[in-house]
Amino acid sequence: MEDPRRGQATARAVGTAGSAAVAAGGLGAGAPPVSRGWAGVEVAPGLAGAALVCVYAGLALLLLAWWWYGRALRAAARRPRGVRPVLVTLALWAAPMLLAPPLFSRDVYSYLAQGAMLAAGLDVYESGPSVLGGPLAAEVPAVWQHTPSPYGPLFLLAAQPVGALAAGHLGLGLLAGRLLAVAGLALLVAALPVLARGCGRDPAAALWLGAANPLVLVHLVGGAHNDALMLGLLAAGLAAAVRRRPVLAVLLVAAAALIKAPAALGLVAVAALWAAQLRGRWPLPRAAAATLAAAAAVTAAMTALAGTGYGWIGALRTTVSPHNWSLTSTLGRLTALVADAVRAEDAIAAWRWAGMLATVVVAALAWAYRERLGAVHALGLVLLAVVVFGPALRPWYLLWGLVPLAAAAGDPRLRRALAAACAVLLLAVLPSGFAPDGPGALGLAALGVAAGAALYAAARWAAAPRPAWALS
């Protein structure tokens, strides 16, 4: 039987090697600046295939090491050592991503362009990056060139100096944008153990699923997505709520919603937790009114400080397009294929309405069972429904519901299902951020996964305990 401590150490080393492989392969297969490469390194086009294999081998190593580490963590639960070992593992796995070019998405270029637009006095809620012009705007994918920002004023306030820096020094701007995401991840890492303890769950297990997760590392650190800031503030707000600090909780969750709107659902959980702490008549209406008042004050203050106006409210539908991939759009296209008389656009619209209805049903059930589930658990389920039944799905969107559930869900079947979903989504996007241009890319990705799995199997064999006779 494997020693849990040794298993953790070996899994940590294997995952670090996998993360380094992802970062190295990203130089040739990731999303570096088109015009100048990354840190002066430009990989020859002939090596792009090898770089893609390297990335997917690293992903397989990191993913399998994460599963291995989780099993070793559960095996060591009888002799707990707190969260420090998980934090060390997370830091080692994240470190190579800090030095990598943008990975699995080019969204960070949109963030920087929007920040630069704001610094130049342009209205990001009326125009897309195309009006900015120049090398920075040229890095934004064509599909987003004319798209207004869907993000809240707090994020744009943070993006403005970073975008201004990127307009003159793109490499430094990208590093600064990644540091913003890392700051959000650091807040998430600090808040998750507190939130888990408040929900009666193991903080180390919460960190394993909600922060040391490869989906978090690859997309929030490697991709520098602003979801890191949103999730860090949301987790911090929920942690404040379970520690009976409701006003601070409202301020933090409202701030998260001013990064990205889905976090606003966290205000419902905060109001429910606040109501449970009140005495006297009508605790829920009183808590709800106080929550709304405090959130409105934060919104007004941040919007005034950012100077963006309230155009962000109308821009929330920016990401909704018939071309967005989601469960509802896929069902719509399948419906149009089966029923010749139905146009794809009409079928997709109908399925999106069905998705909205399904989300409302999940939200109603979560509210009805909030006392049995707990407010944080219920919030995680609702956010998961928003992602699954919503009009657009990106792999990192799963983290919206995963983070609350990592801290609050105790059902091992749900936790295993979430981990499996992370594994599938981790491998579902190319490191360039673009769709495959043919079967060749998919074949190289499969080859990389197979190579990573073989290396993992070799590491497990080397780390396996040997009987005494085999060592003599």
XYZ file of C-alpha atoms in Angstrom:
472
model
C 0.000 0.000 0.000
C 1.327 3.423 -1.000
C 2.324 5.805 1.768
C -0.035 8.836 1.443
C 2.746 11.330 2.193
C 5.006 9.802 -0.440
C 2.107 9.728 -2.868
C 1.465 13.432 -2.338
C 5.124 14.295 -2.891
C 5.410 12.243 -6.074
C 2.117 13.532 -7.471
C 3.295 17.062 -6.711
C 6.491 16.485 -8.719
C 4.643 14.897 -11.646
C 2.122 17.749 -11.746
C 4.900 20.330 -11.697
C 6.535 18.609 -14.661
C 3.191 18.619 -16.459
C 2.655 22.313 -15.793
C 6.161 23.082 -17.078
C 5.436 21.108 -20.253
C 2.237 23.092 -20.828
C 4.126 26.367 -20.378
C 6.972 25.293 -22.675
C 4.646 23.996 -25.372
C 2.644 27.194 -25.130
C 5.551 29.078 -26.716
C 4.710 27.395 -30.000
C 1.077 26.352 -29.601
C -0.349 28.934 -27.193
C -1.663 32.445 -27.777
C 1.422 34.701 -27.676
C 1.344 38.092 -29.414
C 1.100 37.533 -33.146
C 3.440 40.401 -33.910
C 6.396 39.642 -31.657
C 6.272 36.228 -30.007
C 6.747 35.835 -26.264
C 9.721 37.231 -24.332
C 11.729 37.379 -27.530
C 11.147 33.680 -28.257
C 9.602 32.780 -31.600
C 9.092 29.094 -32.335
C 9.617 27.988 -35.927
C 6.314 27.083 -37.656
C 7.626 23.591 -38.294
C 7.717 22.945 -34.547
C 4.089 23.947 -33.929
C 2.928 20.326 -34.038
C 5.556 19.222 -31.537
C 4.573 22.133 -29.297
C 0.925 21.039 -29.393
C 1.912 17.484 -28.429
C 3.983 18.918 -25.570
C 1.038 20.972 -24.277
C -1.358 18.033 -24.258
C 1.190 15.688 -22.719
C 1.611 18.272 -19.967
C -2.148 18.596 -19.519
C -2.491 14.825 -19.149
C 0.344 14.720 -16.606
C -1.105 17.624 -14.624
C -4.624 16.225 -14.685
C -3.635 12.702 -13.651
C -1.272 14.050 -10.972
C -4.172 16.098 -9.603
C -6.338 12.980 -9.325
C -3.435 11.112 -7.727
C -2.845 13.934 -5.280
C -6.529 14.003 -4.357
C -6.547 10.279 -3.577
C -3.395 10.639 -1.480
C -4.969 13.597 0.298
C -8.043 11.550 1.203
C -5.861 8.655 2.358
C -3.943 11.023 4.647
C -7.120 12.552 6.096
C -6.781 10.486 9.290
C -3.553 12.351 10.037
C -4.397 15.846 8.790
C -1.639 18.405 8.362
C -3.855 21.358 7.518
C -3.902 23.140 4.191
C -0.184 23.924 3.913
C 0.727 20.881 1.742
C -2.054 21.758 -0.704
C -0.876 25.370 -0.849
C 2.670 24.230 -1.620
C 1.362 21.964 -4.373
C -0.784 24.722 -5.834
C 2.152 27.155 -5.871
C 4.440 24.661 -7.613
C 1.839 23.810 -10.237
C 0.979 27.459 -10.874
C 4.555 28.758 -11.098
C 5.309 27.626 -14.688
C 2.019 29.158 -15.873
C 3.147 32.555 -14.594
C 5.948 32.622 -17.155
C 4.000 31.155 -20.064
C 2.416 33.157 -22.885
C -1.389 33.458 -22.758
C -2.889 29.996 -22.990
C -6.152 28.534 -24.336
C -7.733 31.931 -25.002
C -6.965 35.385 -26.372
C -9.449 37.092 -24.044
C -6.630 38.829 -22.177
C -5.939 40.908 -25.295
C -9.558 42.086 -25.213
C -9.167 43.034 -21.547
C -6.041 45.047 -22.309
C -7.609 46.726 -25.324
C -10.677 47.712 -23.317
C -8.469 49.132 -20.573
C -6.493 51.093 -23.170
C -9.752 52.368 -24.674
C -10.858 53.649 -21.291
C -7.474 55.312 -20.763
C -7.871 56.995 -24.164
C -11.328 58.318 -23.276
C -13.249 55.923 -25.544
C -16.601 54.392 -24.559
C -16.062 50.643 -24.151
C -19.807 50.047 -23.886
C -20.513 51.567 -27.299
C -17.576 50.341 -29.383
C -15.210 47.409 -29.690
C -11.401 47.388 -29.741
C -11.344 48.157 -33.482
C -11.795 51.880 -32.738
C -8.586 51.829 -30.691
C -6.435 50.733 -33.611
C -2.752 49.939 -33.346
C -0.856 46.747 -32.489
C -2.787 46.048 -29.276
C -6.186 46.071 -30.978
C -4.770 43.877 -33.745
C -4.150 41.113 -31.187
C -7.886 40.883 -30.400
C -9.642 38.081 -32.346
C -11.786 39.271 -35.247
C -14.996 38.029 -33.622
C -14.528 40.526 -30.747
C -13.139 43.480 -32.730
C -16.483 45.294 -32.882
C -17.952 43.951 -29.635
C -18.518 46.298 -26.663
C -17.249 45.227 -23.264
C -19.571 42.979 -21.223
C -17.621 43.589 -18.010
C -18.481 45.688 -14.996
C -16.968 49.046 -14.036
C -14.757 47.633 -11.285
C -12.942 45.387 -13.723
C -12.495 48.227 -16.203
C -11.172 50.417 -13.411
C -8.511 47.769 -12.739
C -7.881 47.186 -16.453
C -7.375 50.860 -17.304
C -3.770 51.270 -16.044
C -2.861 47.799 -17.283
C -4.281 48.576 -20.720
C -2.444 51.896 -20.826
C 0.784 50.014 -20.059
C 0.045 47.397 -22.726
C -0.541 50.066 -25.370
C 3.148 50.942 -25.149
C 4.665 47.711 -23.844
C 2.514 44.716 -24.746
C 4.657 42.139 -22.942
C 4.617 44.103 -19.692
C 0.886 44.658 -20.063
C 0.294 40.924 -20.449
C 2.334 40.195 -17.324
C 0.420 42.867 -15.396
C -2.875 41.404 -16.611
C -1.789 37.987 -15.405
C -0.834 39.453 -12.019
C -4.388 40.799 -11.705
C -5.677 37.261 -12.240
C -3.147 35.871 -9.750
C -4.325 38.427 -7.187
C -7.845 37.071 -7.638
C -6.581 33.509 -7.259
C -4.684 34.471 -4.086
C -7.894 35.897 -2.635
C -9.721 32.703 -3.596
C -7.042 30.564 -1.939
C -7.254 32.635 1.248
C -11.054 32.550 1.372
C -11.800 28.929 0.426
C -10.558 27.291 3.673
C -12.512 29.828 5.749
C -15.627 29.234 3.688
C -15.233 25.452 3.867
C -14.877 25.508 7.660
C -17.973 27.704 7.884
C -19.856 25.120 5.823
C -18.540 22.221 7.918
C -16.281 20.823 5.179
C -12.607 19.880 4.951
C -10.615 22.985 3.904
C -7.854 20.920 2.270
C -10.403 19.094 0.109
C -11.986 22.429 -0.808
C -8.621 23.774 -1.956
C -7.900 20.620 -3.951
C -11.151 20.858 -5.919
C -11.604 24.631 -6.028
C -8.078 26.051 -6.378
C -5.402 23.409 -7.101
C -7.650 22.231 -9.930
C -5.914 22.124 -13.361
C -8.885 23.971 -14.873
C -8.186 26.832 -12.449
C -4.447 26.825 -13.109
C -4.659 26.611 -16.888
C -7.449 29.139 -17.446
C -7.252 31.554 -14.530
C -3.439 31.710 -14.392
C -2.437 30.608 -17.893
C -5.364 32.348 -19.577
C -5.377 35.324 -17.157
C -9.177 35.407 -17.152
C -10.957 38.037 -15.094
C -13.094 35.246 -13.634
C -10.227 34.888 -11.134
C -11.007 38.317 -9.674
C -14.732 37.609 -9.684
C -14.343 34.253 -7.943
C -11.833 35.580 -5.407
C -14.164 38.398 -4.362
C -17.192 36.074 -4.372
C -15.466 33.492 -2.169
C -14.218 36.218 0.179
C -17.722 37.636 0.454
C -19.276 34.256 1.180
C -16.549 33.567 3.751
C -17.404 36.860 5.457
C -21.084 35.892 5.425
C -20.546 32.530 7.138
C -18.397 34.332 9.728
C -21.350 36.615 10.540
C -19.973 39.746 8.888
C -22.876 40.465 6.527
C -22.087 44.063 5.575
C -18.558 43.165 4.488
C -20.018 40.156 2.684
C -22.385 42.343 0.666
C -19.596 44.768 -0.237
C -17.322 41.969 -1.477
C -19.996 40.079 -3.417
C -21.270 43.306 -4.993
C -17.682 44.051 -6.021
C -17.478 40.574 -7.588
C -20.647 41.312 -9.568
C -19.025 44.519 -10.840
C -16.284 42.349 -12.330
C -18.697 39.898 -13.990
C -22.455 39.894 -13.534
C -23.085 36.210 -12.576
C -21.589 36.861 -9.128
C -24.670 38.974 -8.343
C -26.460 35.710 -7.523
C -24.173 35.515 -4.503
C -26.133 38.404 -2.977
C -29.104 36.054 -2.580
C -26.943 33.633 -0.584
C -25.610 36.491 1.552
C -29.141 37.716 2.251
C -30.223 34.202 3.272
C -27.231 33.822 5.598
C -27.845 37.297 7.045
C -31.513 36.517 7.668
C -30.547 33.406 9.641
C -28.550 35.638 12.001
C -31.347 38.151 12.657
C -33.864 38.036 15.453
C -37.338 39.462 15.506
C -40.001 39.703 12.827
C -39.491 39.425 9.062
C -35.784 38.563 9.132
C -35.615 37.687 5.427
C -37.257 40.886 4.101
C -35.062 42.958 6.408
C -31.900 41.168 5.306
C -32.900 41.394 1.642
C -33.594 45.124 1.890
C -30.282 45.782 3.630
C -28.440 43.655 1.068
C -29.996 45.507 -1.857
C -29.304 48.906 -0.308
C -25.647 48.123 0.378
C -25.155 46.557 -3.056
C -26.749 49.572 -4.757
C -24.438 51.912 -2.854
C -21.366 49.912 -3.920
C -22.565 49.861 -7.528
C -23.154 53.607 -7.625
C -19.805 54.374 -5.998
C -17.781 52.066 -8.261
C -19.549 53.226 -11.417
C -18.900 56.864 -10.521
C -15.266 56.113 -9.701
C -14.723 54.274 -12.986
C -16.460 57.030 -14.941
C -18.005 54.525 -17.331
C -21.660 55.305 -16.753
C -24.251 52.536 -16.699
C -23.750 51.289 -20.230
C -22.449 48.022 -18.781
C -26.016 47.021 -17.885
C -27.094 47.008 -21.525
C -23.850 45.348 -22.592
C -24.460 42.237 -20.488
C -25.890 40.446 -23.531
C -22.664 40.943 -25.485
C -21.574 37.305 -25.374
C -24.956 35.991 -26.599
C -24.610 34.954 -30.244
C -26.013 32.100 -32.354
C -22.405 30.997 -32.874
C -21.606 30.558 -29.172
C -21.165 26.941 -28.154
C -23.473 25.735 -25.388
C -25.807 22.877 -24.590
C -28.813 24.879 -25.800
C -27.184 25.940 -29.080
C -26.090 22.349 -29.745
C -29.629 21.084 -29.145
C -30.931 23.836 -31.420
C -28.645 22.816 -34.276
C -29.547 19.152 -33.821
C -33.239 20.076 -33.899
C -32.737 21.961 -37.167
C -30.937 18.953 -38.655
C -33.772 16.600 -37.732
C -36.630 18.964 -38.637
C -35.963 20.424 -42.092
C -38.732 23.016 -41.740
C -37.090 24.618 -38.685
C -34.364 27.207 -39.117
C -31.296 26.775 -36.904
C -31.629 30.315 -35.509
C -35.238 29.696 -34.457
C -34.426 26.324 -32.913
C -31.494 27.786 -30.972
C -33.671 30.643 -29.698
C -36.352 28.181 -28.559
C -33.827 25.992 -26.763
C -32.331 29.039 -25.081
C -35.729 29.915 -23.675
C -35.995 26.321 -22.477
C -32.571 26.703 -20.871
C -33.697 29.853 -19.078
C -36.757 27.999 -17.797
C -34.597 25.107 -16.586
C -32.332 27.564 -14.764
C -35.335 29.175 -13.079
C -36.579 25.741 -11.992
C -33.181 24.865 -10.505
C -33.072 28.234 -8.736
C -36.563 27.729 -7.304
C -35.692 24.251 -6.038
C -32.407 25.483 -4.573
C -34.258 28.256 -2.748
C -36.900 25.845 -1.467
C -34.228 23.483 -0.098
C -31.727 26.146 0.972
C -31.988 25.266 4.661
C -31.274 21.596 3.995
C -28.524 22.273 1.465
C -27.073 25.416 2.975
C -27.044 28.773 1.190
C -23.553 28.346 -0.277
C -24.310 24.869 -1.643
C -27.570 26.143 -3.141
C -25.729 29.054 -4.768
C -23.236 26.663 -6.350
C -26.029 24.591 -7.881
C -27.732 27.678 -9.312
C -24.486 28.985 -10.814
C -23.873 25.534 -12.276
C -27.330 25.666 -13.881
C -26.573 29.133 -15.281
C -23.495 27.675 -16.976
C -25.004 24.409 -18.211
C -28.269 25.904 -19.501
C -26.895 29.310 -20.475
C -26.433 30.698 -24.000
C -22.630 30.509 -23.975
C -20.228 28.036 -22.404
C -16.494 28.338 -21.962
C -14.492 25.723 -20.003
C -13.625 28.148 -17.198
C -17.305 29.073 -16.686
C -17.689 25.781 -14.823
C -15.628 27.364 -12.035
C -18.510 29.731 -11.201
C -20.449 26.891 -9.614
C -17.445 24.749 -8.740
C -15.953 27.189 -6.218
C -19.004 27.364 -3.898
C -19.578 23.633 -4.257
C -15.926 22.850 -3.490
C -16.428 24.560 -0.133
C -19.957 23.416 0.677
C -20.864 20.151 -1.090
C -20.329 17.002 0.918
C -21.738 14.397 -1.478
C -18.724 12.497 -2.881
C -20.673 11.636 -6.034
C -21.212 15.309 -6.832
C -17.581 16.108 -6.133
C -16.424 13.265 -8.395
C -18.787 14.435 -11.138
C -17.406 17.963 -10.896
C -13.833 16.668 -11.057
C -14.699 14.567 -14.114
C -16.315 17.571 -15.811
C -13.145 19.566 -15.160
C -11.096 16.823 -16.811
C -13.268 16.830 -19.936
C -13.323 20.615 -20.271
C -9.588 20.871 -19.651
C -8.944 18.927 -22.855
C -11.720 20.527 -24.904
C -9.939 23.699 -26.108
C -6.781 24.158 -28.127
C -4.009 26.191 -26.462
C -4.174 28.801 -29.239
C -7.719 29.698 -28.223
C -9.001 28.932 -31.718
C -11.056 26.023 -33.048
C -9.180 23.106 -34.680
C -8.380 23.790 -38.338
C -8.553 20.119 -39.254
C -8.219 16.560 -37.940
C -4.449 16.939 -37.722
C -4.642 19.137 -34.618
C -6.975 16.685 -32.903
C -4.647 13.815 -33.751
C -1.659 15.646 -32.292
C -3.658 16.471 -29.169
C -4.608 12.806 -28.777
C -0.969 11.810 -29.256
C 0.047 14.255 -26.535
C -2.563 12.922 -24.109
C -1.401 9.358 -24.785
C 2.231 10.349 -24.203
C 1.342 12.120 -20.967
C -0.668 9.127 -19.765
C 2.271 6.822 -20.516
C 4.658 9.061 -18.579
C 2.192 9.150 -15.692
C 1.934 5.360 -15.677
C 5.728 5.133 -15.576
C 5.841 7.560 -12.646
C 3.208 5.551 -10.764
C 5.137 2.342 -11.389
C 8.392 3.917 -10.201
C 6.712 5.271 -7.067
C 4.874 2.050 -6.197
C 6.073 0.276 -3.050
C 8.042 -2.901 -3.693
C 7.896 -6.088 -1.622
C 11.043 -6.898 0.313
C 11.960 -9.812 -1.978
C 11.878 -7.500 -5.023
C 14.424 -5.174 -3.441
C 16.945 -7.882 -2.550
